[in-house]
Amino acid sequence: MTMRLDYLSIFPGYFDVLDISLLGKAVDNGLVEVHAHDLRDWTHDRHRTVDDTPCGGGAGMVMKPDPWGEAFDGIIGIEPDPSVHVIFPTPSGIPFTQSAAQELSTVERVVFCCGRYEGIDHRVIDYARTMWTVHELSLGDYVLNGGEVAALAITEAVVRLIPGFMGNPESLAEESFSPGQERLLEYPLFTRPVSWRGMDVPEVLMSGHHGRIAEWRREESLLLTRDRRPDLTD
Ligand SMILES: CN1CCCC[C@@H]1Cn1ccc2ccc(-c3n[nH]c(N)c3C#N)cc21
């Protein structure tokens, strides 16, 4: 299966980065195809205007619905299709999680709608919900200037789960937040040299005793999780 990823943004250059690293490899081997679009290509005035003042007053500007609607018509089409997943990154969205990444890694088409300014006219989201499967997702409880960085983060989390993307799929199963894994943070990692600036790799990891190593790693994960993410231990 090839996953098609579309990105609608006034800064489509953000997505040039998808041509490099592992994701670039996924594009080369046909696992994903990436299309970035400039929302301003669907404006018709000299200034290629995409924003206007908020109805009801308030600070900042709101993204006009017209360019979004015309871009949807051109990029996705005018017929409803629930197999198309449209993602609106937004601070008011549902927290994006590994399980959401897992679910999205099985779909064939994802369209990211990257807002800017104060956000997108809500009727755009309401319209999209009549046509496609819509996800309003948040990366976390902090404020970004737009949806592009979130779209990149969600893309990486999703694409790495596509069968055939990772050389060693077993490694995915052991990661934090993977299905079946207890919700534990990953234990501390070490590699050679064994001694570095007066600090040594924990002896147990050099013992070759797999049982003791597994026990040490689990204990470290439990301690770390209890300390940093008590919410995961509920
Ligand atoms: C600053 N400015 C006025 C306050 C409201 C947000 C706005 C900026 N902005 C516009 C579109 C847009 C999309 C996502 C996000 C975003 N922020 N934090 C997250 N976890 C995000 C996600 N995912 C921010 C966005």
Short mmCIF file of C-alpha atoms and ligand atoms in Angstrom, two decimals:
data_model
loop_
_atom_site.label_atom_id
_atom_site.label_comp_id
_atom_site.label_asym_id
_atom_site.label_seq_id
_atom_site.Cartn_x
_atom_site.Cartn_y
_atom_site.Cartn_z
CA MET A 1 0.00 0.00 0.00
CA THR A 2 1.26 3.51 -0.78
CA MET A 3 0.11 6.23 1.60
CA ARG A 4 -0.59 9.59 -0.05
CA LEU A 5 0.17 12.59 2.16
CA ASP A 6 -1.03 16.10 1.20
CA TYR A 7 -0.10 19.27 3.07
CA LEU A 8 -2.07 22.50 2.69
CA SER A 9 -0.22 25.52 4.09
CA ILE A 10 0.83 29.11 3.34
CA PHE A 11 4.37 27.86 4.04
CA PRO A 12 4.63 24.69 1.89
CA GLY A 13 8.42 24.92 2.10
CA TYR A 14 8.18 23.49 5.63
CA PHE A 15 7.61 20.11 3.98
CA ASP A 16 10.76 20.08 1.82
CA VAL A 17 12.36 18.33 4.79
CA LEU A 18 10.27 15.24 4.00
CA ASP A 19 12.60 14.53 1.08
CA ILE A 20 15.50 13.63 3.40
CA SER A 21 16.32 10.92 5.97
CA LEU A 22 14.19 7.86 6.50
CA LEU A 23 11.10 9.59 5.18
CA GLY A 24 12.94 10.35 1.95
CA LYS A 25 13.71 6.64 1.74
CA ALA A 26 10.03 5.81 2.23
CA VAL A 27 9.23 8.11 -0.68
CA ASP A 28 11.95 6.51 -2.82
CA ASN A 29 10.72 2.99 -2.13
CA GLY A 30 7.12 3.93 -2.84
CA LEU A 31 5.75 3.55 0.68
CA VAL A 32 4.55 7.15 0.73
CA GLU A 33 3.99 9.95 -1.75
CA VAL A 34 4.14 13.54 -0.54
CA HIS A 35 2.40 16.59 -2.05
CA ALA A 36 2.77 20.06 -0.48
CA HIS A 37 0.42 22.80 -1.66
CA ASP A 38 0.46 26.59 -1.21
CA LEU A 39 -2.99 27.68 -0.02
CA ARG A 40 -2.45 31.04 -1.73
CA ASP A 41 -2.69 29.22 -5.08
CA TRP A 42 -6.44 29.17 -4.46
CA THR A 43 -6.80 32.94 -3.93
CA HIS A 44 -7.83 35.34 -6.70
CA ASP A 45 -6.82 38.80 -5.52
CA ARG A 46 -3.59 40.64 -6.23
CA HIS A 47 -2.40 40.22 -2.64
CA ARG A 48 -3.31 36.49 -2.53
CA THR A 49 -5.25 37.16 0.68
CA VAL A 50 -5.96 34.22 2.99
CA ASP A 51 -7.01 36.02 6.16
CA ASP A 52 -9.49 38.56 7.48
CA THR A 53 -10.55 40.14 10.78
CA PRO A 54 -12.49 37.93 13.23
CA CYS A 55 -16.30 38.28 13.25
CA GLY A 56 -17.32 39.41 16.72
CA GLY A 57 -14.03 41.24 17.20
CA GLY A 58 -10.89 40.08 18.98
CA ALA A 59 -7.16 40.15 18.33
CA GLY A 60 -5.39 38.84 15.27
CA MET A 61 -6.70 37.49 11.98
CA VAL A 62 -8.70 34.41 10.97
CA MET A 63 -8.07 32.30 7.84
CA LYS A 64 -10.84 32.84 5.27
CA PRO A 65 -12.91 29.77 4.29
CA ASP A 66 -12.93 30.41 0.52
CA PRO A 67 -9.31 29.41 -0.31
CA TRP A 68 -9.65 26.26 1.82
CA GLY A 69 -12.84 25.21 0.07
CA GLU A 70 -11.37 25.71 -3.38
CA ALA A 71 -8.19 23.90 -2.38
CA PHE A 72 -10.25 20.97 -1.08
CA ASP A 73 -12.16 20.84 -4.38
CA GLY A 74 -8.91 20.82 -6.34
CA ILE A 75 -6.84 18.49 -4.16
CA ILE A 76 -9.37 16.03 -2.74
CA GLY A 77 -12.50 16.45 -4.87
CA ILE A 78 -16.16 17.35 -4.47
CA GLU A 79 -17.53 13.90 -3.64
CA PRO A 80 -17.66 12.68 0.00
CA ASP A 81 -15.11 9.95 0.76
CA PRO A 82 -14.73 8.79 4.37
CA SER A 83 -11.55 6.90 3.44
CA VAL A 84 -9.78 10.26 3.18
CA HIS A 85 -8.48 11.37 6.59
CA VAL A 86 -8.20 15.15 7.00
CA ILE A 87 -6.11 16.34 9.94
CA PHE A 88 -6.38 19.84 11.41
CA PRO A 89 -3.55 20.39 13.90
CA THR A 90 -4.94 22.76 16.56
CA PRO A 91 -4.19 23.58 20.20
CA SER A 92 -7.84 22.83 20.92
CA GLY A 93 -7.57 19.34 19.41
CA ILE A 94 -7.58 15.86 20.90
CA PRO A 95 -4.07 15.04 22.23
CA PHE A 96 -2.17 13.12 19.56
CA THR A 97 -1.06 9.73 20.88
CA GLN A 98 0.79 6.63 19.73
CA SER A 99 -2.51 4.79 19.34
CA ALA A 100 -3.73 7.53 16.99
CA ALA A 101 -0.47 7.15 15.04
CA GLN A 102 -1.03 3.41 14.91
CA GLU A 103 -4.55 3.86 13.48
CA LEU A 104 -3.47 6.49 10.94
CA SER A 105 -0.60 4.28 9.72
CA THR A 106 -3.18 1.99 8.10
CA VAL A 107 -5.01 4.60 6.01
CA GLU A 108 -4.27 5.29 2.34
CA ARG A 109 -4.75 9.03 2.22
CA VAL A 110 -4.09 11.80 4.74
CA VAL A 111 -4.52 15.54 4.12
CA PHE A 112 -2.95 17.93 6.65
CA CYS A 113 -4.60 21.38 6.89
CA CYS A 114 -2.03 23.68 8.48
CA GLY A 115 -3.56 26.83 9.90
CA ARG A 116 -1.82 30.07 10.79
CA TYR A 117 -2.81 33.41 12.36
CA GLU A 118 -5.44 32.79 15.10
CA GLY A 119 -6.78 29.77 13.26
CA ILE A 120 -9.11 28.69 10.45
CA ASP A 121 -12.77 29.77 9.99
CA HIS A 122 -14.67 26.98 11.77
CA ARG A 123 -16.96 26.37 8.79
CA VAL A 124 -13.95 24.85 6.97
CA ILE A 125 -13.74 22.12 9.61
CA ASP A 126 -17.51 21.70 9.65
CA TYR A 127 -17.53 21.34 5.85
CA ALA A 128 -14.67 18.84 5.94
CA ARG A 129 -16.61 16.74 8.47
CA THR A 130 -19.46 16.41 5.95
CA MET A 131 -17.05 15.04 3.36
CA TRP A 132 -14.18 13.12 4.93
CA THR A 133 -12.96 11.62 8.21
CA VAL A 134 -11.69 14.59 10.20
CA HIS A 135 -9.23 14.63 13.10
CA GLU A 136 -8.59 17.81 15.12
CA LEU A 137 -5.32 16.93 16.87
CA SER A 138 -3.04 18.72 19.32
CA LEU A 139 0.66 17.96 19.84
CA GLY A 140 0.56 19.11 23.42
CA ASP A 141 -0.23 21.87 25.90
CA TYR A 142 1.93 24.63 24.47
CA VAL A 143 1.35 27.13 21.66
CA LEU A 144 2.99 26.98 18.24
CA ASN A 145 2.62 29.63 15.52
CA GLY A 146 0.91 27.30 13.09
CA GLY A 147 0.08 23.73 12.24
CA GLU A 148 3.12 22.88 10.08
CA VAL A 149 5.46 21.63 12.84
CA ALA A 150 2.65 19.52 14.27
CA ALA A 151 1.95 18.08 10.80
CA LEU A 152 5.62 17.08 10.51
CA ALA A 153 5.62 15.45 13.95
CA ILE A 154 2.42 13.55 13.25
CA THR A 155 3.79 12.49 9.84
CA GLU A 156 6.96 11.03 11.36
CA ALA A 157 5.05 9.21 14.11
CA VAL A 158 2.64 7.71 11.55
CA VAL A 159 4.94 6.85 8.63
CA ARG A 160 7.48 5.00 10.79
CA LEU A 161 4.69 2.55 11.67
CA ILE A 162 3.85 1.69 8.06
CA PRO A 163 4.76 -1.97 7.46
CA GLY A 164 8.06 -2.10 5.55
CA PHE A 165 9.24 1.34 6.67
CA MET A 166 11.43 0.28 9.58
CA GLY A 167 14.20 -2.21 8.78
CA ASN A 168 13.60 -4.05 12.05
CA PRO A 169 9.84 -4.00 12.90
CA GLU A 170 10.50 -5.89 16.15
CA SER A 171 12.15 -2.73 17.53
CA LEU A 172 8.81 -0.94 17.27
CA ALA A 173 7.16 -3.44 19.58
CA GLU A 174 9.56 -2.60 22.46
CA GLU A 175 9.19 1.17 22.27
CA SER A 176 7.46 3.25 24.89
CA PHE A 177 3.77 3.76 24.19
CA SER A 178 3.67 0.81 21.74
CA PRO A 179 0.58 -1.40 21.93
CA GLY A 180 1.01 -4.21 24.45
CA GLN A 181 3.83 -2.36 26.18
CA GLU A 182 3.13 -1.27 29.72
CA ARG A 183 3.03 2.52 29.65
CA LEU A 184 6.64 2.83 30.78
CA LEU A 185 9.33 5.32 29.74
CA GLU A 186 12.42 3.83 28.11
CA TYR A 187 15.35 2.93 30.35
CA PRO A 188 18.71 4.81 30.06
CA LEU A 189 20.86 3.73 27.10
CA PHE A 190 24.62 3.24 26.92
CA THR A 191 27.19 2.24 24.30
CA ARG A 192 31.03 2.12 24.04
CA PRO A 193 33.40 3.37 25.39
CA VAL A 194 32.69 1.61 28.68
CA SER A 195 34.40 4.49 30.54
CA TRP A 196 33.89 8.08 29.42
CA ARG A 197 34.99 11.22 31.30
CA GLY A 198 35.10 9.27 34.53
CA MET A 199 31.66 7.74 34.07
CA ASP A 200 31.26 3.99 33.51
CA VAL A 201 28.52 1.96 31.84
CA PRO A 202 26.52 0.19 34.62
CA GLU A 203 28.29 -3.11 35.29
CA VAL A 204 25.15 -5.19 34.90
CA LEU A 205 24.96 -4.17 31.22
CA MET A 206 28.45 -5.59 30.62
CA SER A 207 27.70 -8.82 32.53
CA GLY A 208 26.17 -10.71 29.64
CA HIS A 209 23.53 -11.91 32.13
CA HIS A 210 20.33 -11.28 30.13
CA GLY A 211 18.00 -11.93 33.04
CA ARG A 212 19.73 -9.42 35.28
CA ILE A 213 19.95 -6.91 32.42
CA ALA A 214 16.20 -7.20 31.76
CA GLU A 215 15.51 -6.80 35.48
CA TRP A 216 17.76 -3.69 35.71
CA ARG A 217 16.12 -2.11 32.64
CA ARG A 218 12.60 -2.73 33.96
CA GLU A 219 13.49 -1.24 37.32
CA GLU A 220 15.02 1.82 35.65
CA SER A 221 11.91 2.23 33.49
CA LEU A 222 9.64 1.99 36.54
CA LEU A 223 11.72 4.54 38.48
CA LEU A 224 11.83 6.95 35.54
CA THR A 225 8.11 6.63 34.86
CA ARG A 226 7.17 7.08 38.51
CA ASP A 227 9.38 10.18 38.69
CA ARG A 228 8.55 11.89 35.38
CA ARG A 229 5.17 10.51 34.30
CA PRO A 230 3.15 9.35 37.33
CA ASP A 231 0.08 9.84 35.13
CA LEU A 232 1.15 6.78 33.12
CA THR A 233 1.21 4.56 36.19
CA ASP A 234 -2.48 5.06 37.04
C1 LIG B 1 -0.70 31.40 18.21
N1 LIG B 1 -2.02 31.47 17.61
C2 LIG B 1 -3.03 32.06 18.50
C3 LIG B 1 -3.50 31.09 19.57
C4 LIG B 1 -4.01 29.80 18.95
C5 LIG B 1 -2.93 29.22 18.03
C6 LIG B 1 -2.49 30.21 17.00
C7 LIG B 1 -1.37 29.63 16.13
N2 LIG B 1 -1.88 28.53 15.33
C8 LIG B 1 -2.59 28.73 14.18
C9 LIG B 1 -2.91 27.47 13.66
C10 LIG B 1 -2.38 26.49 14.53
C11 LIG B 1 -2.38 25.09 14.55
C12 LIG B 1 -1.80 24.41 15.61
C13 LIG B 1 -1.21 25.12 16.66
C14 LIG B 1 -0.69 24.40 17.86
N3 LIG B 1 -0.19 25.06 18.92
N4 LIG B 1 0.14 24.15 19.87
C15 LIG B 1 -0.16 22.92 19.46
N5 LIG B 1 0.02 21.76 20.20
C16 LIG B 1 -0.68 23.03 18.16
C17 LIG B 1 -1.07 21.89 17.41
N6 LIG B 1 -1.33 20.92 16.83
C18 LIG B 1 -1.15 26.52 16.63
C19 LIG B 1 -1.75 27.19 15.58
#
